[in-house]
Amino acid sequence: MRSSRSSSSGDLFAENVASDQAIEQSQDKPQGNYQWVALSVTTVGALLASMQGSALLIALPDIMAELHASFFTIMWVLMGYLLVLTVLTPVIGRLADIWGRKRLYNSGFVIFTIGSLLAGIAQPSFHGADMIIGRLIQGLGAALLVTNSTVIVTDAFRKGQIGLGLGINQIAGAAGFLLGPIVGGLLTEVSWRWVFLFNVPIGVFGAIWAIKRLREPVGGMAHSHIDWLGSVTLMIGLTGVLLALTMLAFPMLPEPVIIAILGVGIIGLVLFGIFEPRIAEPIVQLRLFTNRLFTLANLSGLLNGIARGAVLFLLIFFLQGPYGQDPLTAGLMLTPFGAAFLVIGPLSGRLSDRVGSRLLAPIGLAISAVGLLALSTVTASTPFWLLAVYMALMGGGSGFFVSPNTNAIMGSVEPHTRGAAAGILNMLNNTGQMLSIAIVFPLALKDVPQDAMMQVFIYGGGMSKFPSALNLFMNGLHTALLASFALSIVAMIVAALRPAH
């Protein structure tokens, strides 16, 4: 029996090595125009997911008012999406290696479109609960799109051009973020429902385009079995821990129930840690973490996510509250961040193809940290041009970091494990964002009355009607941004420890 199992493992290893060699050989050869075709498909997916996020921020006041939803319900409209996206990305990444990137990516368009339709027809009688369900389905679709897009671009581009491809793919995400407030503002003038329904024709087009033009990489898929035990324990563990931490920040259940959920999550992660190393073909390839570059690049990405994930939400509150702007104007004022990210991302990606990420990643995080430190000094009287410079520093630094860091992670693994690597990458990035919202966000709002937060969100500029809350919010904002600055410095140090590649 042992000999048979060993032989099977050896055959599996040989097949995967052959697959890797076929993919790598194909990447050394001219690709024709397929790399740009593949990039056009992933661009549609990136635009769809990123535009939805920033457009939704603009529509939230109208959604809260029409659905009679509480502030905490609206936070779960945001957080539920992130939770599903975070929990499922490692599983989807591994499934992409086994079942194929194209099949899962195509289904992502379909599922995201269905979720958008359900969110767009949410009814006031449910007070936002049905919208949360739609957003959870959107999160599943987004997980399929986001995880596979990184792998599809990496597979399609030749060696020496992968950073360029990832950088351009990053442009689509930044462009979606920039267009979101404008599109969201225009659509909300008709009805907030169109912020979701607008996705339906785009999703249908994206699905058709992907079905017609995408192809699986030369060499086929990894020959493997699905690790159901690892998948279930990981999903239970991540869901329990992240759900509990989020509920502690935005309570919806009694504290003993939240502690019980946290306990279940911890048990799930412990069981995952016990069983996963013993699985022949695990859902999360823990051996990837023996690669120092892979580990340090992912750790710096996680820390950057915690540092930066909540900042844009905090700025929305600042702009609508102390700065006295309406939701649409507040969204447009975030443009310097997205514009800098959009311009710098592809340039740093292209540069990383030539010089690697060892120098670029720490420099990007240092620039971002300077922007965060500068933002921690803003007041209601800070001129917008200065605020724009601070946001551009943060956005440009982030763009300077993300493309080289992603290039380093995806370039440090074998082709047949790229799906798993992308799953880990996106899981840690999204975990960072969730932890940021659950930890950093409450630092700014912990002393602000809920009625003041509701007023700011629904009417904009409403904090002027709560003068006592103004100082409390500004003090909390400065504390939160200083905490983000400190985390960015730690991320910079971790990024600097990576080996050259």
PDB file of C-alpha atoms in Angstrom, residues 169-367:
ATOM      1  CA  ASN A 169      -4.516  45.092 -14.607  1.00  0.00           C
ATOM      2  CA  GLN A 170      -4.026  47.270 -11.541  1.00  0.00           C
ATOM      3  CA  ILE A 171      -4.912  50.316 -13.670  1.00  0.00           C
ATOM      4  CA  ALA A 172      -8.344  48.806 -14.297  1.00  0.00           C
ATOM      5  CA  GLY A 173      -8.951  48.504 -10.560  1.00  0.00           C
ATOM      6  CA  ALA A 174      -7.800  52.078  -9.944  1.00  0.00           C
ATOM      7  CA  ALA A 175      -9.829  53.382 -12.892  1.00  0.00           C
ATOM      8  CA  GLY A 176     -12.906  51.628 -11.531  1.00  0.00           C
ATOM      9  CA  PHE A 177     -12.327  53.237  -8.152  1.00  0.00           C
ATOM     10  CA  LEU A 178     -11.984  56.666  -9.822  1.00  0.00           C
ATOM     11  CA  LEU A 179     -15.072  56.233 -11.993  1.00  0.00           C
ATOM     12  CA  GLY A 180     -17.158  54.756  -9.177  1.00  0.00           C
ATOM     13  CA  PRO A 181     -18.035  58.030  -7.398  1.00  0.00           C
ATOM     14  CA  ILE A 182     -18.942  59.696 -10.697  1.00  0.00           C
ATOM     15  CA  VAL A 183     -20.994  56.764 -11.978  1.00  0.00           C
ATOM     16  CA  GLY A 184     -22.504  56.226  -8.525  1.00  0.00           C
ATOM     17  CA  GLY A 185     -23.450  59.887  -8.227  1.00  0.00           C
ATOM     18  CA  LEU A 186     -25.093  59.962 -11.652  1.00  0.00           C
ATOM     19  CA  LEU A 187     -26.944  56.680 -11.142  1.00  0.00           C
ATOM     20  CA  THR A 188     -28.079  57.640  -7.640  1.00  0.00           C
ATOM     21  CA  GLU A 189     -29.736  60.721  -9.143  1.00  0.00           C
ATOM     22  CA  VAL A 190     -32.078  58.260 -10.894  1.00  0.00           C
ATOM     23  CA  SER A 191     -32.168  55.615  -8.134  1.00  0.00           C
ATOM     24  CA  TRP A 192     -29.608  53.933  -5.878  1.00  0.00           C
ATOM     25  CA  ARG A 193     -30.845  50.620  -7.311  1.00  0.00           C
ATOM     26  CA  TRP A 194     -29.068  51.349 -10.584  1.00  0.00           C
ATOM     27  CA  VAL A 195     -25.726  51.254  -8.767  1.00  0.00           C
ATOM     28  CA  PHE A 196     -26.292  47.485  -8.618  1.00  0.00           C
ATOM     29  CA  LEU A 197     -28.425  46.959 -11.729  1.00  0.00           C
ATOM     30  CA  PHE A 198     -25.803  48.772 -13.819  1.00  0.00           C
ATOM     31  CA  ASN A 199     -23.557  45.735 -13.247  1.00  0.00           C
ATOM     32  CA  VAL A 200     -25.958  43.334 -14.950  1.00  0.00           C
ATOM     33  CA  PRO A 201     -25.233  44.191 -18.625  1.00  0.00           C
ATOM     34  CA  ILE A 202     -21.502  44.542 -17.863  1.00  0.00           C
ATOM     35  CA  GLY A 203     -21.486  41.134 -16.173  1.00  0.00           C
ATOM     36  CA  VAL A 204     -23.319  39.521 -19.102  1.00  0.00           C
ATOM     37  CA  PHE A 205     -20.855  41.059 -21.570  1.00  0.00           C
ATOM     38  CA  GLY A 206     -17.889  39.983 -19.441  1.00  0.00           C
ATOM     39  CA  ALA A 207     -19.144  36.395 -19.224  1.00  0.00           C
ATOM     40  CA  ILE A 208     -19.636  36.153 -23.007  1.00  0.00           C
ATOM     41  CA  TRP A 209     -16.261  37.768 -23.718  1.00  0.00           C
ATOM     42  CA  ALA A 210     -14.477  35.428 -21.282  1.00  0.00           C
ATOM     43  CA  ILE A 211     -16.164  32.298 -22.671  1.00  0.00           C
ATOM     44  CA  LYS A 212     -15.201  33.230 -26.228  1.00  0.00           C
ATOM     45  CA  ARG A 213     -11.645  34.487 -25.696  1.00  0.00           C
ATOM     46  CA  LEU A 214     -10.022  32.946 -22.615  1.00  0.00           C
ATOM     47  CA  ARG A 215      -8.114  29.674 -22.801  1.00  0.00           C
ATOM     48  CA  GLU A 216      -6.393  27.432 -20.291  1.00  0.00           C
ATOM     49  CA  PRO A 217      -2.575  27.649 -20.183  1.00  0.00           C
ATOM     50  CA  VAL A 218      -0.470  25.242 -22.229  1.00  0.00           C
ATOM     51  CA  GLY A 219       0.338  22.201 -20.105  1.00  0.00           C
ATOM     52  CA  GLY A 220      -3.138  21.896 -18.661  1.00  0.00           C
ATOM     53  CA  MET A 221      -4.189  21.940 -15.044  1.00  0.00           C
ATOM     54  CA  ALA A 222      -2.577  20.436 -11.971  1.00  0.00           C
ATOM     55  CA  HIS A 223      -3.354  16.740 -11.496  1.00  0.00           C
ATOM     56  CA  SER A 224      -4.709  16.722  -7.992  1.00  0.00           C
ATOM     57  CA  HIS A 225      -7.611  15.978  -5.685  1.00  0.00           C
ATOM     58  CA  ILE A 226      -9.652  18.485  -3.720  1.00  0.00           C
ATOM     59  CA  ASP A 227      -8.698  18.783  -0.064  1.00  0.00           C
ATOM     60  CA  TRP A 228     -12.194  18.972   1.428  1.00  0.00           C
ATOM     61  CA  LEU A 229     -11.020  18.639   5.047  1.00  0.00           C
ATOM     62  CA  GLY A 230      -8.616  21.539   4.701  1.00  0.00           C
ATOM     63  CA  SER A 231     -11.194  23.624   2.822  1.00  0.00           C
ATOM     64  CA  VAL A 232     -13.884  23.180   5.472  1.00  0.00           C
ATOM     65  CA  THR A 233     -11.638  23.750   8.505  1.00  0.00           C
ATOM     66  CA  LEU A 234     -10.026  26.811   6.900  1.00  0.00           C
ATOM     67  CA  MET A 235     -13.364  28.365   5.963  1.00  0.00           C
ATOM     68  CA  ILE A 236     -14.819  27.710   9.432  1.00  0.00           C
ATOM     69  CA  GLY A 237     -11.690  29.109  11.067  1.00  0.00           C
ATOM     70  CA  LEU A 238     -11.427  32.268   8.976  1.00  0.00           C
ATOM     71  CA  THR A 239     -15.171  32.923   9.086  1.00  0.00           C
ATOM     72  CA  GLY A 240     -15.346  32.519  12.863  1.00  0.00           C
ATOM     73  CA  VAL A 241     -12.344  34.711  13.664  1.00  0.00           C
ATOM     74  CA  LEU A 242     -13.077  37.492  11.162  1.00  0.00           C
ATOM     75  CA  LEU A 243     -16.810  37.469  11.914  1.00  0.00           C
ATOM     76  CA  ALA A 244     -16.187  37.709  15.657  1.00  0.00           C
ATOM     77  CA  LEU A 245     -13.636  40.519  15.335  1.00  0.00           C
ATOM     78  CA  THR A 246     -15.995  42.445  13.073  1.00  0.00           C
ATOM     79  CA  MET A 247     -18.931  41.932  15.439  1.00  0.00           C
ATOM     80  CA  LEU A 248     -16.862  43.161  18.368  1.00  0.00           C
ATOM     81  CA  ALA A 249     -16.289  46.357  16.399  1.00  0.00           C
ATOM     82  CA  PHE A 250     -19.864  46.614  15.076  1.00  0.00           C
ATOM     83  CA  PRO A 251     -22.056  44.637  17.527  1.00  0.00           C
ATOM     84  CA  MET A 252     -25.123  42.810  16.234  1.00  0.00           C
ATOM     85  CA  LEU A 253     -25.224  39.920  18.746  1.00  0.00           C
ATOM     86  CA  PRO A 254     -24.700  39.560  22.523  1.00  0.00           C
ATOM     87  CA  GLU A 255     -21.043  39.431  23.555  1.00  0.00           C
ATOM     88  CA  PRO A 256     -21.159  35.782  24.796  1.00  0.00           C
ATOM     89  CA  VAL A 257     -22.396  34.702  21.357  1.00  0.00           C
ATOM     90  CA  ILE A 258     -19.586  36.625  19.678  1.00  0.00           C
ATOM     91  CA  ILE A 259     -17.010  35.009  21.985  1.00  0.00           C
ATOM     92  CA  ALA A 260     -18.461  31.585  21.120  1.00  0.00           C
ATOM     93  CA  ILE A 261     -18.131  32.364  17.397  1.00  0.00           C
ATOM     94  CA  LEU A 262     -14.523  33.407  17.984  1.00  0.00           C
ATOM     95  CA  GLY A 263     -13.892  30.121  19.827  1.00  0.00           C
ATOM     96  CA  VAL A 264     -15.299  28.091  16.935  1.00  0.00           C
ATOM     97  CA  GLY A 265     -13.076  30.031  14.538  1.00  0.00           C
ATOM     98  CA  ILE A 266      -9.954  29.421  16.608  1.00  0.00           C
ATOM     99  CA  ILE A 267     -10.750  25.698  16.859  1.00  0.00           C
ATOM    100  CA  GLY A 268     -11.217  25.586  13.082  1.00  0.00           C
ATOM    101  CA  LEU A 269      -7.822  27.192  12.472  1.00  0.00           C
ATOM    102  CA  VAL A 270      -6.137  24.881  14.992  1.00  0.00           C
ATOM    103  CA  LEU A 271      -7.633  21.813  13.279  1.00  0.00           C
ATOM    104  CA  PHE A 272      -6.559  23.215   9.923  1.00  0.00           C
ATOM    105  CA  GLY A 273      -3.010  23.611  11.240  1.00  0.00           C
ATOM    106  CA  ILE A 274      -3.001  20.026  12.547  1.00  0.00           C
ATOM    107  CA  PHE A 275      -4.442  18.271   9.500  1.00  0.00           C
ATOM    108  CA  GLU A 276      -3.181  20.349   6.575  1.00  0.00           C
ATOM    109  CA  PRO A 277       0.528  19.388   6.734  1.00  0.00           C
ATOM    110  CA  ARG A 278      -0.519  15.712   6.531  1.00  0.00           C
ATOM    111  CA  ILE A 279      -2.569  16.133   3.346  1.00  0.00           C
ATOM    112  CA  ALA A 280      -0.831  15.036   0.136  1.00  0.00           C
ATOM    113  CA  GLU A 281      -2.456  17.781  -1.968  1.00  0.00           C
ATOM    114  CA  PRO A 282      -3.556  20.505   0.493  1.00  0.00           C
ATOM    115  CA  ILE A 283      -5.951  23.338  -0.320  1.00  0.00           C
ATOM    116  CA  VAL A 284      -3.348  25.792   0.987  1.00  0.00           C
ATOM    117  CA  GLN A 285       0.134  24.789  -0.055  1.00  0.00           C
ATOM    118  CA  LEU A 286       1.888  25.506   3.235  1.00  0.00           C
ATOM    119  CA  ARG A 287       5.190  24.502   1.661  1.00  0.00           C
ATOM    120  CA  LEU A 288       5.033  27.747  -0.322  1.00  0.00           C
ATOM    121  CA  PHE A 289       5.850  29.523   2.933  1.00  0.00           C
ATOM    122  CA  THR A 290       9.250  27.820   3.003  1.00  0.00           C
ATOM    123  CA  ASN A 291      10.078  30.281   0.219  1.00  0.00           C
ATOM    124  CA  ARG A 292      11.393  33.363   2.049  1.00  0.00           C
ATOM    125  CA  LEU A 293      10.467  35.767  -0.740  1.00  0.00           C
ATOM    126  CA  PHE A 294       6.906  34.426  -0.929  1.00  0.00           C
ATOM    127  CA  THR A 295       6.467  34.625   2.855  1.00  0.00           C
ATOM    128  CA  LEU A 296       7.890  38.114   3.403  1.00  0.00           C
ATOM    129  CA  ALA A 297       6.114  39.577   0.369  1.00  0.00           C
ATOM    130  CA  ASN A 298       2.778  38.213   1.599  1.00  0.00           C
ATOM    131  CA  LEU A 299       3.424  39.381   5.165  1.00  0.00           C
ATOM    132  CA  SER A 300       4.240  42.900   4.017  1.00  0.00           C
ATOM    133  CA  GLY A 301       1.055  42.849   1.904  1.00  0.00           C
ATOM    134  CA  LEU A 302      -1.003  41.786   4.930  1.00  0.00           C
ATOM    135  CA  LEU A 303       0.475  44.566   7.089  1.00  0.00           C
ATOM    136  CA  ASN A 304      -0.093  47.102   4.324  1.00  0.00           C
ATOM    137  CA  GLY A 305      -3.726  45.970   4.114  1.00  0.00           C
ATOM    138  CA  ILE A 306      -4.210  46.474   7.859  1.00  0.00           C
ATOM    139  CA  ALA A 307      -2.539  49.890   7.664  1.00  0.00           C
ATOM    140  CA  ARG A 308      -4.442  51.179   4.633  1.00  0.00           C
ATOM    141  CA  GLY A 309      -7.714  49.237   4.432  1.00  0.00           C
ATOM    142  CA  ALA A 310      -9.831  51.559   6.585  1.00  0.00           C
ATOM    143  CA  VAL A 311      -8.253  54.854   5.536  1.00  0.00           C
ATOM    144  CA  LEU A 312     -10.548  55.600   2.591  1.00  0.00           C
ATOM    145  CA  PHE A 313     -13.611  54.905   4.753  1.00  0.00           C
ATOM    146  CA  LEU A 314     -12.211  57.271   7.388  1.00  0.00           C
ATOM    147  CA  LEU A 315     -11.606  59.933   4.750  1.00  0.00           C
ATOM    148  CA  ILE A 316     -15.198  59.599   3.531  1.00  0.00           C
ATOM    149  CA  PHE A 317     -16.364  60.284   7.097  1.00  0.00           C
ATOM    150  CA  PHE A 318     -13.943  63.199   7.429  1.00  0.00           C
ATOM    151  CA  LEU A 319     -14.999  64.763   4.129  1.00  0.00           C
ATOM    152  CA  GLN A 320     -18.732  64.360   4.814  1.00  0.00           C
ATOM    153  CA  GLY A 321     -18.403  65.362   8.469  1.00  0.00           C
ATOM    154  CA  PRO A 322     -15.870  67.993   9.564  1.00  0.00           C
ATOM    155  CA  TYR A 323     -15.117  68.997   5.960  1.00  0.00           C
ATOM    156  CA  GLY A 324     -18.839  69.521   5.301  1.00  0.00           C
ATOM    157  CA  GLN A 325     -19.181  67.939   1.847  1.00  0.00           C
ATOM    158  CA  ASP A 326     -22.106  66.063   0.324  1.00  0.00           C
ATOM    159  CA  PRO A 327     -21.550  62.354  -0.499  1.00  0.00           C
ATOM    160  CA  LEU A 328     -20.888  62.867  -4.234  1.00  0.00           C
ATOM    161  CA  THR A 329     -18.363  65.662  -3.677  1.00  0.00           C
ATOM    162  CA  ALA A 330     -16.680  63.647  -0.931  1.00  0.00           C
ATOM    163  CA  GLY A 331     -16.285  60.724  -3.320  1.00  0.00           C
ATOM    164  CA  LEU A 332     -14.837  62.945  -6.036  1.00  0.00           C
ATOM    165  CA  MET A 333     -12.367  64.420  -3.549  1.00  0.00           C
ATOM    166  CA  LEU A 334     -10.772  60.977  -3.198  1.00  0.00           C
ATOM    167  CA  THR A 335      -9.618  61.223  -6.833  1.00  0.00           C
ATOM    168  CA  PRO A 336      -5.983  62.179  -5.989  1.00  0.00           C
ATOM    169  CA  PHE A 337      -5.496  58.839  -4.237  1.00  0.00           C
ATOM    170  CA  GLY A 338      -6.872  56.784  -7.134  1.00  0.00           C
ATOM    171  CA  ALA A 339      -5.175  58.898  -9.810  1.00  0.00           C
ATOM    172  CA  ALA A 340      -1.737  58.504  -8.224  1.00  0.00           C
ATOM    173  CA  PHE A 341      -2.330  54.773  -7.788  1.00  0.00           C
ATOM    174  CA  LEU A 342      -3.399  54.526 -11.447  1.00  0.00           C
ATOM    175  CA  VAL A 343      -0.351  56.355 -12.815  1.00  0.00           C
ATOM    176  CA  ILE A 344       2.330  54.774 -10.622  1.00  0.00           C
ATOM    177  CA  GLY A 345       1.054  51.153 -10.645  1.00  0.00           C
ATOM    178  CA  PRO A 346       1.970  50.126 -14.217  1.00  0.00           C
ATOM    179  CA  LEU A 347       5.260  52.046 -14.100  1.00  0.00           C
ATOM    180  CA  SER A 348       6.382  50.261 -10.938  1.00  0.00           C
ATOM    181  CA  GLY A 349       5.175  46.941 -12.349  1.00  0.00           C
ATOM    182  CA  ARG A 350       7.247  47.432 -15.503  1.00  0.00           C
ATOM    183  CA  LEU A 351      10.249  48.523 -13.439  1.00  0.00           C
ATOM    184  CA  SER A 352       9.965  45.448 -11.216  1.00  0.00           C
ATOM    185  CA  ASP A 353      10.377  43.240 -14.308  1.00  0.00           C
ATOM    186  CA  ARG A 354      13.857  44.753 -14.643  1.00  0.00           C
ATOM    187  CA  VAL A 355      15.106  45.282 -11.094  1.00  0.00           C
ATOM    188  CA  GLY A 356      12.877  43.098  -8.898  1.00  0.00           C
ATOM    189  CA  SER A 357      10.876  44.168  -5.856  1.00  0.00           C
ATOM    190  CA  ARG A 358      13.497  44.234  -3.088  1.00  0.00           C
ATOM    191  CA  LEU A 359      14.082  47.990  -3.416  1.00  0.00           C
ATOM    192  CA  LEU A 360      10.762  49.082  -4.936  1.00  0.00           C
ATOM    193  CA  ALA A 361       8.422  47.552  -2.329  1.00  0.00           C
ATOM    194  CA  PRO A 362       9.996  49.238   0.742  1.00  0.00           C
ATOM    195  CA  ILE A 363      10.209  52.576  -1.100  1.00  0.00           C
ATOM    196  CA  GLY A 364       6.506  52.372  -1.956  1.00  0.00           C
ATOM    197  CA  LEU A 365       5.578  51.628   1.647  1.00  0.00           C
ATOM    198  CA  ALA A 366       7.799  54.473   2.882  1.00  0.00           C
ATOM    199  CA  ILE A 367       6.046  56.946   0.561  1.00  0.00           C
TER     200      ILE A 367
END
